[in-house]
Amino acid sequence: METLNILRLALRAIQRNKVRSALTALGVIIGVASVIAMIALSTGASAAIDEQMQSQGTNVVYISAGSGGGRGTVRGGAGSTSTLTLDDATAVAQQVPTIARWTPVVRARAQVIFGAQNWSTSVEGGNEDYVLVRNWPVARGEMFTGREIQSAEKVCLLGSTVAKTLFPDDDPVGQVIRVRNMPFRVMGLLSTKGQNQFGQDQDDIVLMPYTTAQKKLLGITYINQVIISATSEDAVEPTAQAITRIMRERHRVPEGGDDDFMVRTIEELAATRIQMAQTMTGLLMSVASVSLLVGGIGIMNIMLVSVTERTREIGLRMAVGARTRDILSQFLAEAVTLSVAGGAIGIVFGIVISGLLTGLLGWPTAISPASIGIAFLFAGAVGVFFGYYPARRAANLDPIEALRYE
């Protein structure tokens, strides 16, 4: 009953100055809403990065031609040199037992045409395991097989972006398109993948046998990249290390010399983006914390003003038997109630802001119950921390001096 009476008195005091109370809680509202929105943005960004990493393939390791050299030298960017061959890929696949599947990759840009439609897109050549390594199912039609690869047939599969551009109203499967003015039969459509971790549209692609891309489209004998799927997640790093050792031996790289290739895992490729997201989240959380700090200072300021305004009331309560802890509890309850009420409203605003960030700007957000609980507890802690000094000051007033106060 004593606790209920204290809460009732605190609510009555807050309602006595509704506008001032609302303005006092505004800092906490803004701070909590910011915290909720920033945590949701950070969680959503991490989930989106994880999803994009998974879209690159399962337990993936990349071998790319070219490498940035040390000591100020450069041997060409990844994929820009001719140092990687099919023999390298075959040797690695034969000598590393933790490799489940692999595919060579040949890349180029090309103009594709169907009827009056014309589109510049990315052309990739791979083998029959390409869609398995990349975890990229065929939505319609079928994947080319070893027979088409061996004979370098002019067949292809289309990504959804290319398919919608060239065939806005027709079924592409079975149709003949022109790639660099050469006819290619469309065997199937790849399922929609969306953007990769670098923001590139993965569906803007024409996939064909790597032999066709080498011999008939580009006239080359080397490959740009090898994409490897390890047998398990735990095997990814050992696989990358074994590949590096074998490639250095095959390319006769001396001890301490610069590699003319790059071996990367999908985690390494995403590390920079994850670090940037964490840095931005930390910065935004700092701003949100400043808002909560300002809100707490506002509560302390208003509570000190309230103590001054209600000095005679405090003296009267003490004169009729109120103990020091009763006065302390009353004013502390007012501060905590203001802060918790502001926190509850801030949580609602934070959820709304998160929805607006997703709906209007397309930014991924994810709100967890843990973030709501943390924000609510933090709001209560702000009320206790910044409300204790004014409450203690009120409790320590001398009853006689308080009754004389004008």
GROMACS .gro file of C-alpha atoms in nm:
model
  406
    1MET     CA    1   0.000   0.000   0.000
    2GLU     CA    2   0.286   0.240   0.079
    3THR     CA    3   0.436   0.181  -0.266
    4LEU     CA    4   0.099   0.241  -0.434
    5ASN     CA    5   0.055   0.565  -0.239
    6ILE     CA    6   0.400   0.684  -0.345
    7LEU     CA    7   0.321   0.608  -0.711
    8ARG     CA    8  -0.016   0.780  -0.680
    9LEU     CA    9   0.146   1.094  -0.537
   10ALA     CA   10   0.414   1.086  -0.810
   11LEU     CA   11   0.153   1.062  -1.087
   12ARG     CA   12  -0.050   1.343  -0.931
   13ALA     CA   13   0.257   1.568  -0.919
   14ILE     CA   14   0.342   1.490  -1.283
   15GLN     CA   15  -0.015   1.557  -1.398
   16ARG     CA   16  -0.013   1.891  -1.218
   17ASN     CA   17   0.225   2.027  -1.487
   18LYS     CA   18   0.144   1.822  -1.794
   19VAL     CA   19   0.326   2.037  -2.051
   20ARG     CA   20   0.641   2.065  -1.841
   21SER     CA   21   0.637   1.692  -1.772
   22ALA     CA   22   0.598   1.613  -2.142
   23LEU     CA   23   0.886   1.842  -2.237
   24THR     CA   24   1.099   1.688  -1.960
   25ALA     CA   25   1.034   1.336  -2.092
   26LEU     CA   26   1.102   1.444  -2.452
   27GLY     CA   27   1.478   1.398  -2.418
   28VAL     CA   28   1.430   1.040  -2.294
   29ILE     CA   29   1.176   0.974  -2.571
   30ILE     CA   30   1.421   1.088  -2.839
   31GLY     CA   31   1.710   0.897  -2.681
   32VAL     CA   32   1.521   0.567  -2.645
   33ALA     CA   33   1.369   0.596  -2.993
   34SER     CA   34   1.717   0.655  -3.134
   35VAL     CA   35   1.859   0.356  -2.947
   36ILE     CA   36   1.578   0.127  -3.069
   37ALA     CA   37   1.613   0.248  -3.429
   38MET     CA   38   1.994   0.218  -3.429
   39ILE     CA   39   1.990  -0.133  -3.278
   40ALA     CA   40   1.724  -0.236  -3.531
   41LEU     CA   41   1.930  -0.089  -3.814
   42SER     CA   42   2.247  -0.263  -3.694
   43THR     CA   43   2.070  -0.598  -3.648
   44GLY     CA   44   1.903  -0.569  -3.987
   45ALA     CA   45   2.230  -0.476  -4.158
   46SER     CA   46   2.407  -0.775  -4.001
   47ALA     CA   47   2.125  -1.007  -4.107
   48ALA     CA   48   2.133  -0.864  -4.460
   49ILE     CA   49   2.511  -0.914  -4.481
   50ASP     CA   50   2.472  -1.274  -4.360
   51GLU     CA   51   2.200  -1.333  -4.618
   52GLN     CA   52   2.413  -1.184  -4.896
   53MET     CA   53   2.707  -1.396  -4.786
   54GLN     CA   54   2.489  -1.705  -4.807
   55SER     CA   55   2.371  -1.599  -5.153
   56GLN     CA   56   2.731  -1.615  -5.273
   57GLY     CA   57   2.737  -1.989  -5.213
   58THR     CA   58   2.788  -2.252  -4.946
   59ASN     CA   59   3.126  -2.260  -4.764
   60VAL     CA   60   3.284  -2.072  -5.053
   61VAL     CA   61   3.654  -2.015  -5.124
   62TYR     CA   62   3.765  -1.802  -5.422
   63ILE     CA   63   4.085  -1.834  -5.623
   64SER     CA   64   4.133  -1.526  -5.841
   65ALA     CA   65   4.398  -1.437  -6.096
   66GLY     CA   66   4.621  -1.142  -6.010
   67SER     CA   67   4.717  -1.003  -5.672
   68GLY     CA   68   4.817  -0.676  -5.512
   69GLY     CA   69   5.191  -0.717  -5.444
   70GLY     CA   70   5.381  -0.599  -5.145
   71ARG     CA   71   5.649  -0.332  -5.114
   72GLY     CA   72   5.459  -0.085  -5.334
   73THR     CA   73   5.425  -0.316  -5.637
   74VAL     CA   74   5.105  -0.425  -5.804
   75ARG     CA   75   5.057  -0.733  -6.018
   76GLY     CA   76   4.712  -0.645  -6.139
   77GLY     CA   77   4.376  -0.663  -5.969
   78ALA     CA   78   4.194  -0.985  -5.906
   79GLY     CA   79   4.075  -1.141  -6.230
   80SER     CA   80   4.269  -0.903  -6.456
   81THR     CA   81   4.566  -1.126  -6.549
   82SER     CA   82   4.613  -1.458  -6.727
   83THR     CA   83   4.802  -1.643  -6.450
   84LEU     CA   84   4.516  -1.876  -6.356
   85THR     CA   85   4.448  -2.184  -6.568
   86LEU     CA   86   4.214  -2.480  -6.572
   87ASP     CA   87   4.509  -2.704  -6.482
   88ASP     CA   88   4.552  -2.505  -6.160
   89ALA     CA   89   4.187  -2.561  -6.070
   90THR     CA   90   4.204  -2.933  -6.154
   91ALA     CA   91   4.522  -2.982  -5.950
   92VAL     CA   92   4.375  -2.807  -5.649
   93ALA     CA   93   4.053  -3.011  -5.670
   94GLN     CA   94   4.251  -3.336  -5.686
   95GLN     CA   95   4.491  -3.257  -5.400
   96VAL     CA   96   4.259  -3.095  -5.143
   97PRO     CA   97   4.020  -3.356  -4.997
   98THR     CA   98   3.800  -3.094  -4.825
   99ILE     CA   99   3.673  -2.961  -5.160
  100ALA     CA  100   3.317  -3.076  -5.229
  101ARG     CA  101   3.258  -2.901  -5.564
  102TRP     CA  102   3.427  -2.640  -5.779
  103THR     CA  103   3.375  -2.443  -6.097
  104PRO     CA  104   3.605  -2.237  -6.317
  105VAL     CA  105   3.473  -1.890  -6.397
  106VAL     CA  106   3.529  -1.680  -6.708
  107ARG     CA  107   3.385  -1.327  -6.702
  108ALA     CA  108   3.318  -1.057  -6.961
  109ARG     CA  109   3.077  -0.777  -7.047
  110ALA     CA  110   2.867  -0.824  -7.358
  111GLN     CA  111   2.570  -0.684  -7.546
  112VAL     CA  112   2.275  -0.922  -7.563
  113ILE     CA  113   1.994  -0.880  -7.816
  114PHE     CA  114   1.653  -1.031  -7.870
  115GLY     CA  115   1.428  -0.872  -8.128
  116ALA     CA  116   1.413  -0.501  -8.059
  117GLN     CA  117   1.546  -0.541  -7.703
  118ASN     CA  118   1.913  -0.463  -7.637
  119TRP     CA  119   2.095  -0.496  -7.304
  120SER     CA  120   2.455  -0.474  -7.178
  121THR     CA  121   2.515  -0.738  -6.913
  122SER     CA  122   2.770  -0.958  -6.739
  123VAL     CA  123   2.853  -1.288  -6.906
  124GLU     CA  124   2.991  -1.570  -6.692
  125GLY     CA  125   3.117  -1.909  -6.798
  126GLY     CA  126   3.115  -2.204  -6.558
  127ASN     CA  127   3.080  -2.579  -6.544
  128GLU     CA  128   2.781  -2.797  -6.452
  129ASP     CA  129   2.846  -2.745  -6.077
  130TYR     CA  130   2.827  -2.365  -6.100
  131VAL     CA  131   2.469  -2.343  -5.968
  132LEU     CA  132   2.548  -2.588  -5.685
  133VAL     CA  133   2.862  -2.406  -5.573
  134ARG     CA  134   2.686  -2.069  -5.591
  135ASN     CA  135   2.372  -2.211  -5.426
  136TRP     CA  136   2.175  -2.075  -5.721
  137PRO     CA  137   1.887  -2.303  -5.826
  138VAL     CA  138   1.751  -2.307  -6.181
  139ALA     CA  139   1.398  -2.166  -6.168
  140ARG     CA  140   1.281  -2.291  -6.511
  141GLY     CA  141   1.434  -2.504  -6.782
  142GLU     CA  142   1.755  -2.697  -6.717
  143MET     CA  143   2.126  -2.651  -6.650
  144PHE     CA  144   2.380  -2.732  -6.920
  145THR     CA  145   2.572  -3.058  -6.871
  146GLY     CA  146   2.921  -3.189  -6.933
  147ARG     CA  147   2.827  -3.267  -7.293
  148GLU     CA  148   2.753  -2.901  -7.373
  149ILE     CA  149   3.071  -2.799  -7.191
  150GLN     CA  150   3.291  -3.047  -7.380
  151SER     CA  151   3.157  -2.944  -7.719
  152ALA     CA  152   3.147  -2.572  -7.627
  153GLU     CA  153   2.787  -2.539  -7.739
  154LYS     CA  154   2.629  -2.197  -7.766
  155VAL     CA  155   2.371  -2.237  -7.490
  156CYS     CA  156   2.301  -2.019  -7.187
  157LEU     CA  157   2.087  -1.948  -6.883
  158LEU     CA  158   1.953  -1.601  -6.803
  159GLY     CA  159   1.937  -1.416  -6.475
  160SER     CA  160   1.600  -1.268  -6.386
  161THR     CA  161   1.705  -0.909  -6.467
  162VAL     CA  162   1.819  -1.001  -6.818
  163ALA     CA  163   1.512  -1.220  -6.872
  164LYS     CA  164   1.271  -0.941  -6.774
  165THR     CA  165   1.454  -0.693  -6.995
  166LEU     CA  166   1.474  -0.906  -7.309
  167PHE     CA  167   1.146  -1.093  -7.260
  168PRO     CA  168   0.902  -0.866  -7.079
  169ASP     CA  169   0.600  -1.067  -7.199
  170ASP     CA  170   0.740  -1.397  -7.333
  171ASP     CA  171   0.894  -1.715  -7.193
  172PRO     CA  172   1.269  -1.705  -7.265
  173VAL     CA  173   1.326  -2.083  -7.241
  174GLY     CA  174   1.392  -2.224  -7.587
  175GLN     CA  175   1.436  -1.882  -7.747
  176VAL     CA  176   1.752  -1.776  -7.931
  177ILE     CA  177   1.930  -1.457  -7.825
  178ARG     CA  178   2.242  -1.295  -7.966
  179VAL     CA  179   2.549  -1.243  -7.748
  180ARG     CA  180   2.807  -1.030  -7.927
  181ASN     CA  181   2.614  -1.111  -8.246
  182MET     CA  182   2.646  -1.488  -8.191
  183PRO     CA  183   2.327  -1.695  -8.151
  184PHE     CA  184   2.276  -1.866  -7.813
  185ARG     CA  185   1.985  -2.093  -7.719
  186VAL     CA  186   1.833  -2.017  -7.378
  187MET     CA  187   1.818  -2.343  -7.179
  188GLY     CA  188   1.676  -2.205  -6.856
  189LEU     CA  189   1.625  -1.924  -6.607
  190LEU     CA  190   1.818  -1.875  -6.284
  191SER     CA  191   1.625  -1.802  -5.965
  192THR     CA  192   1.631  -1.446  -5.830
  193LYS     CA  193   1.926  -1.370  -5.603
  194GLY     CA  194   1.924  -0.991  -5.553
  195GLN     CA  195   2.229  -0.781  -5.469
  196ASN     CA  196   2.560  -0.916  -5.346
  197GLN     CA  197   2.763  -0.774  -5.055
  198PHE     CA  198   2.901  -0.503  -5.284
  199GLY     CA  199   2.556  -0.384  -5.396
  200GLN     CA  200   2.581  -0.538  -5.744
  201ASP     CA  201   2.278  -0.695  -5.910
  202GLN     CA  202   2.357  -1.067  -5.925
  203ASP     CA  203   2.059  -1.132  -6.153
  204ASP     CA  204   2.204  -0.917  -6.432
  205ILE     CA  205   2.390  -1.213  -6.582
  206VAL     CA  206   2.406  -1.457  -6.874
  207LEU     CA  207   2.553  -1.794  -6.772
  208MET     CA  208   2.711  -2.026  -7.030
  209PRO     CA  209   2.966  -2.312  -7.043
  210TYR     CA  210   3.313  -2.180  -6.964
  211THR     CA  211   3.451  -2.349  -7.276
  212THR     CA  212   3.204  -2.156  -7.489
  213ALA     CA  213   3.303  -1.828  -7.322
  214GLN     CA  214   3.673  -1.906  -7.369
  215LYS     CA  215   3.675  -2.035  -7.726
  216LYS     CA  216   3.385  -1.867  -7.901
  217LEU     CA  217   3.322  -1.547  -7.713
  218LEU     CA  218   3.662  -1.427  -7.586
  219GLY     CA  219   3.928  -1.637  -7.760
  220ILE     CA  220   4.131  -1.705  -7.444
  221THR     CA  221   4.277  -2.013  -7.275
  222TYR     CA  222   4.298  -1.889  -6.915
  223ILE     CA  223   4.023  -1.845  -6.655
  224ASN     CA  224   3.949  -1.550  -6.429
  225GLN     CA  225   3.847  -1.728  -6.112
  226VAL     CA  226   3.778  -2.063  -5.945
  227ILE     CA  227   3.488  -2.085  -5.701
  228ILE     CA  228   3.519  -2.373  -5.455
  229SER     CA  229   3.269  -2.516  -5.208
  230ALA     CA  230   3.428  -2.674  -4.902
  231THR     CA  231   3.280  -2.985  -4.742
  232SER     CA  232   3.180  -2.797  -4.425
  233GLU     CA  233   3.195  -2.454  -4.264
  234ASP     CA  234   3.481  -2.563  -4.038
  235ALA     CA  235   3.678  -2.680  -4.343
  236VAL     CA  236   3.671  -2.339  -4.518
  237GLU     CA  237   3.984  -2.192  -4.359
  238PRO     CA  238   4.196  -2.514  -4.383
  239THR     CA  239   4.085  -2.547  -4.746
  240ALA     CA  240   4.198  -2.191  -4.822
  241GLN     CA  241   4.535  -2.253  -4.657
  242ALA     CA  242   4.588  -2.579  -4.852
  243ILE     CA  243   4.493  -2.406  -5.179
  244THR     CA  244   4.741  -2.126  -5.112
  245ARG     CA  245   5.022  -2.376  -5.050
  246ILE     CA  246   4.946  -2.574  -5.369
  247MET     CA  247   4.913  -2.263  -5.584
  248ARG     CA  248   5.245  -2.123  -5.459
  249GLU     CA  249   5.410  -2.453  -5.548
  250ARG     CA  250   5.252  -2.467  -5.894
  251HIS     CA  251   5.336  -2.105  -5.973
  252ARG     CA  252   5.687  -2.142  -5.828
  253VAL     CA  253   5.650  -1.845  -5.596
  254PRO     CA  254   5.974  -1.810  -5.395
  255GLU     CA  255   5.975  -1.793  -5.017
  256GLY     CA  256   5.875  -1.440  -4.919
  257GLY     CA  257   5.773  -1.357  -5.278
  258ASP     CA  258   5.442  -1.201  -5.383
  259ASP     CA  259   5.166  -1.432  -5.504
  260ASP     CA  260   5.027  -1.386  -5.855
  261PHE     CA  261   4.687  -1.510  -5.732
  262MET     CA  262   4.443  -1.442  -5.451
  263VAL     CA  263   4.271  -1.694  -5.223
  264ARG     CA  264   3.980  -1.541  -5.034
  265THR     CA  265   3.687  -1.671  -4.830
  266ILE     CA  266   3.343  -1.513  -4.830
  267GLU     CA  267   3.395  -1.406  -4.467
  268GLU     CA  268   3.706  -1.210  -4.567
  269LEU     CA  269   3.519  -1.041  -4.852
  270ALA     CA  270   3.243  -0.934  -4.614
  271ALA     CA  271   3.475  -0.829  -4.329
  272THR     CA  272   3.524  -0.473  -4.454
  273ARG     CA  273   3.154  -0.411  -4.495
  274ILE     CA  274   3.079  -0.559  -4.153
  275GLN     CA  275   3.343  -0.334  -3.996
  276MET     CA  276   3.197  -0.028  -4.169
  277ALA     CA  277   2.848  -0.120  -4.048
  278GLN     CA  278   2.973  -0.165  -3.691
  279THR     CA  279   3.160   0.168  -3.701
  280MET     CA  280   2.852   0.351  -3.829
  281THR     CA  281   2.634   0.179  -3.569
  282GLY     CA  282   2.875   0.280  -3.292
  283LEU     CA  283   2.869   0.641  -3.411
  284LEU     CA  284   2.490   0.651  -3.425
  285MET     CA  285   2.462   0.481  -3.085
  286SER     CA  286   2.691   0.750  -2.942
  287VAL     CA  287   2.455   1.017  -3.072
  288ALA     CA  288   2.159   0.828  -2.922
  289SER     CA  289   2.342   0.800  -2.588
  290VAL     CA  290   2.401   1.177  -2.588
  291SER     CA  291   2.025   1.223  -2.637
  292LEU     CA  292   1.958   1.004  -2.334
  293LEU     CA  293   2.219   1.196  -2.134
  294VAL     CA  294   2.056   1.527  -2.224
  295GLY     CA  295   1.717   1.380  -2.134
  296GLY     CA  296   1.851   1.271  -1.793
  297ILE     CA  297   1.997   1.616  -1.728
  298GLY     CA  298   1.659   1.765  -1.818
  299ILE     CA  299   1.489   1.540  -1.563
  300MET     CA  300   1.739   1.642  -1.295
  301ASN     CA  301   1.690   2.011  -1.375
  302ILE     CA  302   1.309   1.995  -1.360
  303MET     CA  303   1.316   1.788  -1.041
  304LEU     CA  304   1.540   2.049  -0.874
  305VAL     CA  305   1.294   2.319  -0.981
  306SER     CA  306   1.010   2.105  -0.845
  307VAL     CA  307   1.188   2.069  -0.510
  308THR     CA  308   1.226   2.446  -0.487
  309GLU     CA  309   0.860   2.508  -0.580
  310ARG     CA  310   0.731   2.251  -0.330
  311THR     CA  311   0.955   2.335  -0.036
  312ARG     CA  312   0.661   2.434   0.189
  313GLU     CA  313   0.478   2.112   0.088
  314ILE     CA  314   0.782   1.909   0.186
  315GLY     CA  315   0.805   2.091   0.521
  316LEU     CA  316   0.435   2.031   0.586
  317ARG     CA  317   0.466   1.659   0.510
  318MET     CA  318   0.763   1.629   0.744
  319ALA     CA  319   0.575   1.819   1.015
  320VAL     CA  320   0.287   1.568   1.007
  321GLY     CA  321   0.517   1.266   1.031
  322ALA     CA  322   0.671   1.196   0.687
  323ARG     CA  323   1.010   1.033   0.720
  324THR     CA  324   1.321   1.120   0.521
  325ARG     CA  325   1.289   0.802   0.316
  326ASP     CA  326   0.925   0.887   0.234
  327ILE     CA  327   1.026   1.220   0.079
  328LEU     CA  328   1.319   1.053  -0.098
  329SER     CA  329   1.093   0.779  -0.236
  330GLN     CA  330   0.830   1.028  -0.356
  331PHE     CA  331   1.065   1.247  -0.559
  332LEU     CA  332   1.265   0.949  -0.686
  333ALA     CA  333   0.939   0.786  -0.796
  334GLU     CA  334   0.847   1.104  -0.989
  335ALA     CA  335   1.181   1.103  -1.172
  336VAL     CA  336   1.165   0.732  -1.253
  337THR     CA  337   0.801   0.759  -1.366
  338LEU     CA  338   0.890   1.043  -1.603
  339SER     CA  339   1.184   0.848  -1.739
  340VAL     CA  340   1.000   0.516  -1.776
  341ALA     CA  341   0.700   0.684  -1.940
  342GLY     CA  342   0.936   0.858  -2.180
  343GLY     CA  343   1.108   0.524  -2.243
  344ALA     CA  344   0.778   0.350  -2.324
  345ILE     CA  345   0.678   0.624  -2.568
  346GLY     CA  346   1.032   0.620  -2.711
  347ILE     CA  347   1.006   0.246  -2.778
  348VAL     CA  348   0.687   0.302  -2.979
  349PHE     CA  349   0.853   0.582  -3.177
  350GLY     CA  350   1.163   0.366  -3.229
  351ILE     CA  351   0.953   0.085  -3.378
  352VAL     CA  352   0.774   0.335  -3.603
  353ILE     CA  353   1.103   0.494  -3.716
  354SER     CA  354   1.247   0.149  -3.793
  355GLY     CA  355   0.944   0.072  -4.007
  356LEU     CA  356   0.982   0.404  -4.191
  357LEU     CA  357   1.353   0.336  -4.256
  358THR     CA  358   1.257   0.005  -4.417
  359GLY     CA  359   0.948   0.126  -4.599
  360LEU     CA  360   1.070   0.460  -4.734
  361LEU     CA  361   1.446   0.412  -4.768
  362GLY     CA  362   1.462   0.035  -4.812
  363TRP     CA  363   1.714  -0.006  -4.527
  364PRO     CA  364   1.693  -0.349  -4.359
  365THR     CA  365   1.591  -0.334  -3.992
  366ALA     CA  366   1.517  -0.602  -3.734
  367ILE     CA  367   1.375  -0.530  -3.387
  368SER     CA  368   1.447  -0.787  -3.117
  369PRO     CA  369   1.272  -0.817  -2.778
  370ALA     CA  370   1.615  -0.793  -2.614
  371SER     CA  371   1.675  -0.445  -2.762
  372ILE     CA  372   1.336  -0.326  -2.634
  373GLY     CA  373   1.411  -0.464  -2.286
  374ILE     CA  374   1.756  -0.303  -2.280
  375ALA     CA  375   1.618   0.035  -2.387
  376PHE     CA  376   1.342   0.019  -2.125
  377LEU     CA  377   1.583  -0.073  -1.845
  378PHE     CA  378   1.823   0.199  -1.956
  379ALA     CA  379   1.543   0.455  -1.940
  380GLY     CA  380   1.463   0.346  -1.584
  381ALA     CA  381   1.830   0.366  -1.491
  382VAL     CA  382   1.847   0.721  -1.626
  383GLY     CA  383   1.553   0.817  -1.401
  384VAL     CA  384   1.719   0.665  -1.093
  385PHE     CA  385   2.062   0.814  -1.166
  386PHE     CA  386   1.950   1.167  -1.247
  387GLY     CA  387   1.657   1.173  -1.005
  388TYR     CA  388   1.848   1.065  -0.694
  389TYR     CA  389   2.025   1.397  -0.627
  390PRO     CA  390   1.708   1.614  -0.638
  391ALA     CA  391   1.524   1.351  -0.429
  392ARG     CA  392   1.805   1.345  -0.174
  393ARG     CA  393   1.810   1.722  -0.162
  394ALA     CA  394   1.435   1.728  -0.091
  395ALA     CA  395   1.467   1.461   0.179
  396ASN     CA  396   1.745   1.654   0.356
  397LEU     CA  397   1.548   1.978   0.391
  398ASP     CA  398   1.501   2.107   0.745
  399PRO     CA  399   1.125   2.097   0.826
  400ILE     CA  400   1.126   2.432   1.009
  401GLU     CA  401   1.320   2.612   0.735
  402ALA     CA  402   1.098   2.448   0.473
  403LEU     CA  403   0.778   2.575   0.642
  404ARG     CA  404   0.923   2.929   0.655
  405TYR     CA  405   1.019   2.923   0.287
  406GLU     CA  406   0.838   3.183   0.074
   0.00000   0.00000   0.00000
